[in-house]
PDB file of C-alpha atoms in Angstrom:
ATOM      1  CA  MET A   1      76.625  45.087 165.005  1.00 81.00           C
ATOM      2  CA  LYS A   2      80.164  45.421 166.309  1.00 92.00           C
ATOM      3  CA  ARG A   3      81.612  44.824 169.742  1.00 94.00           C
ATOM      4  CA  PHE A   4      84.991  45.413 171.366  1.00 96.00           C
ATOM      5  CA  ARG A   5      86.948  42.161 171.551  1.00 95.00           C
ATOM      6  CA  VAL A   6      89.926  41.765 173.889  1.00 95.00           C
ATOM      7  CA  PHE A   7      93.121  41.112 171.935  1.00 93.00           C
ATOM      8  CA  SER A   8      96.003  42.410 174.100  1.00 93.00           C
ATOM      9  CA  PHE A   9      96.724  40.263 177.132  1.00 93.00           C
ATOM     10  CA  ASP A  10      99.487  38.616 179.096  1.00 93.00           C
ATOM     11  CA  PHE A  11      99.811  35.222 180.815  1.00 91.00           C
ATOM     12  CA  ASP A  12     102.274  32.446 181.619  1.00 91.00           C
ATOM     13  CA  ALA A  13     100.814  28.990 182.226  1.00 91.00           C
ATOM     14  CA  ARG A  14     104.090  27.063 182.023  1.00 92.00           C
ATOM     15  CA  ALA A  15     103.827  25.974 185.658  1.00 91.00           C
ATOM     16  CA  HIS A  16     101.087  23.570 184.588  1.00 91.00           C
ATOM     17  CA  SER A  17     103.503  21.742 182.302  1.00 89.00           C
ATOM     18  CA  LEU A  18     105.672  20.950 185.349  1.00 89.00           C
ATOM     19  CA  THR A  19     102.869  19.701 187.574  1.00 90.00           C
ATOM     20  CA  ASP A  20     100.216  18.118 185.361  1.00 86.00           C
ATOM     21  CA  GLU A  21     100.473  14.342 185.593  1.00 86.00           C
ATOM     22  CA  ILE A  22     100.733  12.248 182.451  1.00 83.00           C
ATOM     23  CA  GLU A  23      97.780   9.847 182.424  1.00 83.00           C
ATOM     24  CA  GLU A  24      98.223   6.278 181.240  1.00 81.00           C
ATOM     25  CA  HIS A  25      95.094   6.404 179.085  1.00 84.00           C
ATOM     26  CA  TRP A  26      96.391   9.331 177.026  1.00 85.00           C
ATOM     27  CA  GLU A  27      97.355   8.716 173.416  1.00 86.00           C
ATOM     28  CA  GLU A  28     101.105   8.382 172.883  1.00 84.00           C
ATOM     29  CA  ARG A  29     101.301  11.564 170.831  1.00 89.00           C
ATOM     30  CA  VAL A  30      99.637  13.495 173.685  1.00 82.00           C
ATOM     31  CA  LYS A  31     102.083  12.009 176.196  1.00 81.00           C
ATOM     32  CA  ASP A  32     105.014  12.925 173.960  1.00 83.00           C
ATOM     33  CA  HIS A  33     103.706  16.468 173.536  1.00 86.00           C
ATOM     34  CA  HIS A  34     103.378  16.882 177.299  1.00 85.00           C
ATOM     35  CA  LYS A  35     106.895  15.514 177.914  1.00 87.00           C
ATOM     36  CA  HIS A  36     108.272  17.866 175.280  1.00 89.00           C
ATOM     37  CA  ASN A  37     106.564  20.868 176.909  1.00 88.00           C
ATOM     38  CA  ARG A  38     107.899  19.896 180.321  1.00 91.00           C
ATOM     39  CA  ALA A  39     111.468  19.510 179.070  1.00 89.00           C
ATOM     40  CA  ARG A  40     111.270  22.814 177.210  1.00 94.00           C
ATOM     41  CA  THR A  41     109.944  24.633 180.268  1.00 92.00           C
ATOM     42  CA  GLU A  42     112.681  23.194 182.474  1.00 91.00           C
ATOM     43  CA  GLN A  43     115.322  24.342 179.999  1.00 94.00           C
ATOM     44  CA  GLU A  44     113.738  27.788 179.795  1.00 91.00           C
ATOM     45  CA  LEU A  45     113.882  28.105 183.578  1.00 91.00           C
ATOM     46  CA  VAL A  46     117.582  27.236 183.647  1.00 93.00           C
ATOM     47  CA  SER A  47     118.267  29.691 180.829  1.00 94.00           C
ATOM     48  CA  ALA A  48     116.313  32.463 182.534  1.00 93.00           C
ATOM     49  CA  TYR A  49     117.356  31.957 186.165  1.00 94.00           C
ATOM     50  CA  GLY A  50     120.678  30.074 186.009  1.00 95.00           C
ATOM     51  CA  GLU A  51     121.883  26.588 186.930  1.00 94.00           C
ATOM     52  CA  LEU A  52     122.825  27.366 190.537  1.00 95.00           C
ATOM     53  CA  ALA A  53     120.111  26.011 192.882  1.00 95.00           C
ATOM     54  CA  ALA A  54     118.049  25.091 189.820  1.00 94.00           C
ATOM     55  CA  ASP A  55     115.887  22.616 191.760  1.00 95.00           C
ATOM     56  CA  LYS A  56     114.984  25.261 194.348  1.00 97.00           C
ATOM     57  CA  LYS A  57     114.149  27.760 191.617  1.00 96.00           C
ATOM     58  CA  ARG A  58     112.020  25.158 189.861  1.00 96.00           C
ATOM     59  CA  LEU A  59     110.059  24.562 193.078  1.00 97.00           C
ATOM     60  CA  ASN A  60     109.597  28.314 193.570  1.00 97.00           C
ATOM     61  CA  PHE A  61     108.293  28.627 190.018  1.00 97.00           C
ATOM     62  CA  ILE A  62     105.842  25.773 190.581  1.00 96.00           C
ATOM     63  CA  ASP A  63     104.627  27.196 193.896  1.00 97.00           C
ATOM     64  CA  LEU A  64     103.936  30.569 192.282  1.00 97.00           C
ATOM     65  CA  GLY A  65     101.644  28.915 189.805  1.00 95.00           C
ATOM     66  CA  PRO A  66     100.562  30.478 186.513  1.00 95.00           C
ATOM     67  CA  LYS A  67     100.817  34.197 185.997  1.00 95.00           C
ATOM     68  CA  PRO A  68      97.293  35.663 185.879  1.00 94.00           C
ATOM     69  CA  PHE A  69      95.628  35.948 182.497  1.00 93.00           C
ATOM     70  CA  SER A  70      95.299  39.736 182.336  1.00 96.00           C
ATOM     71  CA  ILE A  71      95.047  42.611 179.918  1.00 95.00           C
ATOM     72  CA  LEU A  72      98.048  44.881 179.405  1.00 93.00           C
ATOM     73  CA  ALA A  73      98.086  47.752 181.886  1.00 94.00           C
ATOM     74  CA  PHE A  74     100.411  49.309 184.458  1.00 91.00           C
ATOM     75  CA  HIS A  75     101.043  46.091 186.421  1.00 96.00           C
ATOM     76  CA  ASN A  76     102.444  43.514 183.976  1.00 95.00           C
ATOM     77  CA  ARG A  77     106.115  44.514 183.903  1.00 95.00           C
ATOM     78  CA  PHE A  78     106.431  44.920 187.657  1.00 97.00           C
ATOM     79  CA  LEU A  79     104.581  41.675 188.362  1.00 97.00           C
ATOM     80  CA  ASP A  80     107.151  39.913 186.178  1.00 97.00           C
ATOM     81  CA  GLN A  81     109.940  41.424 188.268  1.00 98.00           C
ATOM     82  CA  ILE A  82     108.274  40.355 191.518  1.00 98.00           C
ATOM     83  CA  ARG A  83     107.828  36.803 190.270  1.00 98.00           C
ATOM     84  CA  THR A  84     111.464  36.705 189.143  1.00 97.00           C
ATOM     85  CA  SER A  85     112.598  37.830 192.599  1.00 98.00           C
ATOM     86  CA  PHE A  86     110.636  35.013 194.219  1.00 98.00           C
ATOM     87  CA  VAL A  87     111.923  32.362 191.827  1.00 98.00           C
ATOM     88  CA  MET A  88     115.489  33.524 192.506  1.00 97.00           C
ATOM     89  CA  GLY A  89     114.951  33.200 196.259  1.00 96.00           C
ATOM     90  CA  ALA A  90     114.816  36.946 196.985  1.00 97.00           C
ATOM     91  CA  TYR A  91     111.710  36.497 199.112  1.00 96.00           C
ATOM     92  CA  TYR A  92     111.684  39.726 201.107  1.00 94.00           C
ATOM     93  CA  PRO A  93     112.146  41.928 198.012  1.00 95.00           C
ATOM     94  CA  ALA A  94     109.359  39.922 196.353  1.00 97.00           C
ATOM     95  CA  LEU A  95     107.154  40.430 199.425  1.00 96.00           C
ATOM     96  CA  THR A  96     107.684  44.172 199.633  1.00 95.00           C
ATOM     97  CA  GLY A  97     107.451  44.440 195.851  1.00 97.00           C
ATOM     98  CA  ALA A  98     104.055  42.726 195.801  1.00 97.00           C
ATOM     99  CA  CYS A  99     102.770  45.098 198.476  1.00 96.00           C
ATOM    100  CA  ALA A 100     104.200  48.130 196.683  1.00 96.00           C
ATOM    101  CA  LEU A 101     102.662  47.087 193.372  1.00 97.00           C
ATOM    102  CA  GLY A 102      99.302  46.613 195.060  1.00 97.00           C
ATOM    103  CA  GLU A 103      99.516  50.198 196.296  1.00 97.00           C
ATOM    104  CA  ARG A 104     100.698  51.394 192.898  1.00 97.00           C
ATOM    105  CA  ILE A 105      97.672  49.857 191.175  1.00 98.00           C
ATOM    106  CA  LEU A 106      95.351  51.668 193.591  1.00 97.00           C
ATOM    107  CA  ASN A 107      97.140  54.935 192.830  1.00 97.00           C
ATOM    108  CA  HIS A 108      96.885  54.440 189.085  1.00 97.00           C
ATOM    109  CA  LEU A 109      93.182  53.715 189.261  1.00 98.00           C
ATOM    110  CA  VAL A 110      92.331  56.713 191.441  1.00 97.00           C
ATOM    111  CA  LEU A 111      94.510  59.139 189.480  1.00 97.00           C
ATOM    112  CA  TYR A 112      93.393  57.892 186.059  1.00 96.00           C
ATOM    113  CA  LEU A 113      89.689  57.854 186.860  1.00 97.00           C
ATOM    114  CA  ARG A 114      88.985  60.606 189.384  1.00 97.00           C
ATOM    115  CA  ASN A 115      88.109  63.284 186.820  1.00 96.00           C
ATOM    116  CA  GLU A 116      85.246  61.066 185.691  1.00 97.00           C
ATOM    117  CA  PHE A 117      83.723  61.251 189.166  1.00 97.00           C
ATOM    118  CA  LYS A 118      83.875  64.966 189.923  1.00 96.00           C
ATOM    119  CA  GLY A 119      80.265  64.946 191.053  1.00 95.00           C
ATOM    120  CA  SER A 120      80.785  62.224 193.650  1.00 97.00           C
ATOM    121  CA  PRO A 121      81.222  62.863 197.398  1.00 96.00           C
ATOM    122  CA  GLU A 122      84.541  61.007 197.290  1.00 96.00           C
ATOM    123  CA  TYR A 123      86.094  63.336 194.721  1.00 96.00           C
ATOM    124  CA  LYS A 124      86.782  66.107 197.222  1.00 95.00           C
ATOM    125  CA  ARG A 125      88.908  63.664 199.260  1.00 94.00           C
ATOM    126  CA  VAL A 126      91.198  62.738 196.360  1.00 96.00           C
ATOM    127  CA  TYR A 127      91.145  65.558 193.806  1.00 93.00           C
ATOM    128  CA  ASN A 128      94.214  67.448 195.083  1.00 93.00           C
ATOM    129  CA  LYS A 129      96.554  64.563 195.861  1.00 91.00           C
ATOM    130  CA  ASN A 130      99.352  63.279 193.634  1.00 93.00           C
ATOM    131  CA  SER A 131      99.662  59.926 195.392  1.00 94.00           C
ATOM    132  CA  PHE A 132      97.968  57.827 198.068  1.00 94.00           C
ATOM    133  CA  ASP A 133      99.531  55.744 200.823  1.00 93.00           C
ATOM    134  CA  ASN A 134      96.254  55.376 202.709  1.00 95.00           C
ATOM    135  CA  TRP A 135      94.939  52.119 201.297  1.00 96.00           C
ATOM    136  CA  ASP A 136      91.581  52.423 203.006  1.00 96.00           C
ATOM    137  CA  LEU A 137      90.936  55.796 201.386  1.00 97.00           C
ATOM    138  CA  ALA A 138      91.810  54.461 197.923  1.00 97.00           C
ATOM    139  CA  ILE A 139      89.893  51.204 198.354  1.00 97.00           C
ATOM    140  CA  ASP A 140      86.779  52.891 199.740  1.00 97.00           C
ATOM    141  CA  THR A 141      86.862  55.510 196.991  1.00 97.00           C
ATOM    142  CA  LEU A 142      87.147  52.939 194.205  1.00 98.00           C
ATOM    143  CA  LYS A 143      84.393  50.840 195.792  1.00 97.00           C
ATOM    144  CA  ALA A 144      82.095  53.861 195.937  1.00 97.00           C
ATOM    145  CA  TRP A 145      82.803  54.560 192.254  1.00 97.00           C
ATOM    146  CA  GLU A 146      81.979  50.891 191.509  1.00 96.00           C
ATOM    147  CA  VAL A 147      85.414  50.399 189.990  1.00 98.00           C
ATOM    148  CA  LEU A 148      86.749  47.636 192.234  1.00 97.00           C
ATOM    149  CA  LEU A 149      84.855  44.373 192.105  1.00 97.00           C
ATOM    150  CA  PRO A 150      83.666  43.298 195.590  1.00 96.00           C
ATOM    151  CA  GLU A 151      85.956  40.269 195.755  1.00 97.00           C
ATOM    152  CA  VAL A 152      88.914  42.431 194.704  1.00 98.00           C
ATOM    153  CA  ALA A 153      88.165  44.964 197.441  1.00 97.00           C
ATOM    154  CA  ASP A 154      88.066  42.108 199.984  1.00 97.00           C
ATOM    155  CA  GLU A 155      91.378  40.742 198.737  1.00 97.00           C
ATOM    156  CA  TYR A 156      92.902  44.197 198.898  1.00 97.00           C
ATOM    157  CA  GLY A 157      92.010  44.356 202.586  1.00 96.00           C
ATOM    158  CA  LYS A 158      93.984  41.145 203.177  1.00 96.00           C
ATOM    159  CA  LEU A 159      96.945  42.395 201.133  1.00 97.00           C
ATOM    160  CA  ARG A 160      96.859  45.651 203.116  1.00 95.00           C
ATOM    161  CA  ASP A 161      97.256  43.709 206.360  1.00 93.00           C
ATOM    162  CA  LEU A 162     100.121  41.690 204.880  1.00 90.00           C
ATOM    163  CA  ARG A 163     101.746  44.913 203.758  1.00 90.00           C
ATOM    164  CA  ASN A 164     101.512  46.486 207.224  1.00 87.00           C
ATOM    165  CA  ASN A 165     103.038  43.425 208.863  1.00 84.00           C
ATOM    166  CA  ALA A 166     105.829  43.237 206.287  1.00 82.00           C
ATOM    167  CA  ILE A 167     106.799  46.908 206.114  1.00 79.00           C
ATOM    168  CA  HIS A 168     106.488  47.730 209.824  1.00 76.00           C
ATOM    169  CA  PHE A 169     109.017  45.821 211.879  1.00 72.00           C
ATOM    170  CA  ARG A 170     108.065  42.287 212.814  1.00 73.00           C
ATOM    171  CA  ALA A 171     110.896  40.031 213.998  1.00 71.00           C
ATOM    172  CA  GLU A 172     109.143  36.903 212.739  1.00 74.00           C
ATOM    173  CA  VAL A 173     109.468  38.075 209.127  1.00 74.00           C
ATOM    174  CA  ASP A 174     113.106  36.969 209.348  1.00 76.00           C
ATOM    175  CA  GLU A 175     111.910  33.370 209.616  1.00 78.00           C
ATOM    176  CA  ASN A 176     108.850  33.220 207.362  1.00 87.00           C
ATOM    177  CA  ASP A 177     109.736  35.568 204.530  1.00 91.00           C
ATOM    178  CA  ARG A 178     109.085  32.893 201.885  1.00 94.00           C
ATOM    179  CA  SER A 179     105.592  31.998 203.039  1.00 93.00           C
ATOM    180  CA  LEU A 180     104.644  35.667 203.509  1.00 94.00           C
ATOM    181  CA  SER A 181     106.007  36.507 200.081  1.00 96.00           C
ATOM    182  CA  LEU A 182     104.124  33.664 198.408  1.00 97.00           C
ATOM    183  CA  ASP A 183     100.912  34.695 200.175  1.00 96.00           C
ATOM    184  CA  ALA A 184     101.301  38.327 199.063  1.00 96.00           C
ATOM    185  CA  ILE A 185     102.030  37.389 195.446  1.00 98.00           C
ATOM    186  CA  LYS A 186      99.074  34.995 195.336  1.00 97.00           C
ATOM    187  CA  ARG A 187      96.745  37.705 196.650  1.00 97.00           C
ATOM    188  CA  LEU A 188      98.138  40.273 194.237  1.00 98.00           C
ATOM    189  CA  SER A 189      97.724  37.784 191.394  1.00 97.00           C
ATOM    190  CA  MET A 190      94.102  37.225 192.380  1.00 97.00           C
ATOM    191  CA  ILE A 191      93.548  40.999 192.339  1.00 98.00           C
ATOM    192  CA  ILE A 192      95.128  41.357 188.907  1.00 97.00           C
ATOM    193  CA  GLY A 193      93.505  38.271 187.411  1.00 96.00           C
ATOM    194  CA  THR A 194      90.069  39.376 188.570  1.00 97.00           C
ATOM    195  CA  GLN A 195      90.110  43.169 188.188  1.00 98.00           C
ATOM    196  CA  PHE A 196      92.158  43.106 184.960  1.00 97.00           C
ATOM    197  CA  GLY A 197      91.289  39.644 183.678  1.00 95.00           C
ATOM    198  CA  ALA A 198      91.377  38.939 179.977  1.00 94.00           C
ATOM    199  CA  LEU A 199      88.747  36.236 180.423  1.00 90.00           C
ATOM    200  CA  GLY A 200      86.386  35.173 183.157  1.00 91.00           C
ATOM    201  CA  ARG A 201      83.030  36.073 184.644  1.00 92.00           C
ATOM    202  CA  GLN A 202      83.636  39.808 185.071  1.00 96.00           C
ATOM    203  CA  PRO A 203      80.375  41.747 184.693  1.00 96.00           C
ATOM    204  CA  TRP A 204      81.673  43.693 181.680  1.00 97.00           C
ATOM    205  CA  PHE A 205      82.261  40.564 179.589  1.00 96.00           C
ATOM    206  CA  ILE A 206      79.884  38.867 177.193  1.00 93.00           C
ATOM    207  CA  THR A 207      80.031  35.177 178.043  1.00 78.00           C
ATOM    208  CA  GLY A 208      79.240  32.140 175.964  1.00 77.00           C
ATOM    209  CA  VAL A 209      81.649  32.634 173.052  1.00 78.00           C
ATOM    210  CA  PRO A 210      84.385  29.972 173.486  1.00 82.00           C
ATOM    211  CA  GLY A 211      87.888  31.386 173.054  1.00 83.00           C
ATOM    212  CA  GLU A 212      86.658  34.935 172.440  1.00 90.00           C
ATOM    213  CA  VAL A 213      86.075  37.731 174.956  1.00 94.00           C
ATOM    214  CA  TYR A 214      83.898  40.756 174.195  1.00 95.00           C
ATOM    215  CA  ILE A 215      82.880  43.848 176.152  1.00 97.00           C
ATOM    216  CA  LYS A 216      79.185  44.404 176.826  1.00 96.00           C
ATOM    217  CA  ARG A 217      77.799  47.456 175.061  1.00 96.00           C
ATOM    218  CA  ASP A 218      76.433  49.045 178.242  1.00 96.00           C
ATOM    219  CA  TRP A 219      79.873  48.808 179.883  1.00 97.00           C
ATOM    220  CA  GLU A 220      81.814  50.506 177.093  1.00 97.00           C
ATOM    221  CA  SER A 221      81.223  54.004 178.474  1.00 96.00           C
ATOM    222  CA  LYS A 222      82.032  53.190 182.105  1.00 97.00           C
ATOM    223  CA  PRO A 223      85.275  54.966 183.088  1.00 97.00           C
ATOM    224  CA  PHE A 224      87.205  51.876 184.189  1.00 98.00           C
ATOM    225  CA  VAL A 225      86.376  49.844 181.099  1.00 98.00           C
ATOM    226  CA  GLN A 226      86.807  52.791 178.748  1.00 97.00           C
ATOM    227  CA  THR A 227      90.196  53.770 180.182  1.00 97.00           C
ATOM    228  CA  ILE A 228      91.745  50.374 180.962  1.00 97.00           C
ATOM    229  CA  TYR A 229      90.047  47.794 178.744  1.00 97.00           C
ATOM    230  CA  LEU A 230      89.174  49.424 175.438  1.00 97.00           C
ATOM    231  CA  PRO A 231      92.838  50.214 174.566  1.00 96.00           C
ATOM    232  CA  ASN A 232      93.358  46.433 174.681  1.00 95.00           C
ATOM    233  CA  CYS A 233      90.466  45.745 172.316  1.00 95.00           C
ATOM    234  CA  LEU A 234      89.513  46.012 168.674  1.00 94.00           C
ATOM    235  CA  LEU A 235      86.024  46.892 167.467  1.00 93.00           C
ATOM    236  CA  VAL A 236      84.974  43.952 165.302  1.00 93.00           C
ATOM    237  CA  GLY A 237      81.871  42.535 163.709  1.00 91.00           C
ATOM    238  CA  THR A 238      80.496  39.026 163.841  1.00 89.00           C
ATOM    239  CA  LYS A 239      82.198  38.006 160.597  1.00 89.00           C
ATOM    240  CA  HIS A 240      85.747  39.142 161.461  1.00 92.00           C
ATOM    241  CA  GLU A 241      88.553  36.626 160.993  1.00 90.00           C
ATOM    242  CA  VAL A 242      91.842  36.236 162.824  1.00 92.00           C
ATOM    243  CA  GLU A 243      94.528  35.826 160.171  1.00 89.00           C
ATOM    244  CA  SER A 244      97.536  35.897 162.501  1.00 88.00           C
ATOM    245  CA  VAL A 245      98.098  35.686 166.271  1.00 86.00           C
ATOM    246  CA  ILE A 246     101.751  36.768 166.579  1.00 82.00           C
ATOM    247  CA  PRO A 247     101.328  39.551 165.676  1.00 84.00           C
ATOM    248  CA  TRP A 248      97.558  39.929 165.702  1.00 86.00           C
ATOM    249  CA  ARG A 249      96.132  40.523 162.228  1.00 91.00           C
ATOM    250  CA  ILE A 250      92.392  40.814 161.861  1.00 91.00           C
ATOM    251  CA  ARG A 251      90.345  40.917 158.659  1.00 93.00           C
ATOM    252  CA  ASP A 252      86.936  42.500 159.039  1.00 90.00           C
ATOM    253  CA  ASP A 253      85.860  43.867 155.680  1.00 89.00           C
ATOM    254  CA  HIS A 254      82.304  42.533 155.614  1.00 90.00           C
ATOM    255  CA  PRO A 255      79.746  45.238 154.697  1.00 88.00           C
ATOM    256  CA  TYR A 256      77.725  44.964 157.894  1.00 86.00           C
TER     257      TYR A 256
END
């Protein structure tokens, strides 16, 4: 019997290499490997963001933490740009960008999925719109369609409030743009890492297979999973083998 396994995903965990402490009890080869990873990451940051204010950029990169482990969808490229803005010290653009991307994700989900819910009461409120700037309408609609996970809907409410305070004039934003920006990006990252996670305890995942993530059979036909997740998966059997990771090459010729 075959299942869809997630193969297309995006993440950046390099921040851990800058913050994880080297323990004295580690073997020397493990210590050396960790030191090598740290030095390589530091050089990559300088190459990517420049030498000017390198220490400040390094701290910004650390404070952002890892990029969420997510499937490939309509958020990855813009999240990269938002994170770059923050690392470079462009905090207000990063703040407004995080809020805008949060709204953009809501729009994508409603527009991509609404035709699958024509029989729902919510459909008549969204069927004739090309975009949505009313977050509550989009959030409530996606909750009613059981698309947004409950914790994601809660986090969206907090990001909505951040967005309103950032976009509508507040004098104090001039003084706390960094902290507001970091808060917005962290909340957006939680939304992405949970709603679009490539691993975790999402209800559509089969758990218990270390290092491998599969979609449950009874979730394959649900609009969100079918539209967003399955394009990032391959249908494989229990005896498939991964022959290459970059690029992915899978052998699955067993006569099941």
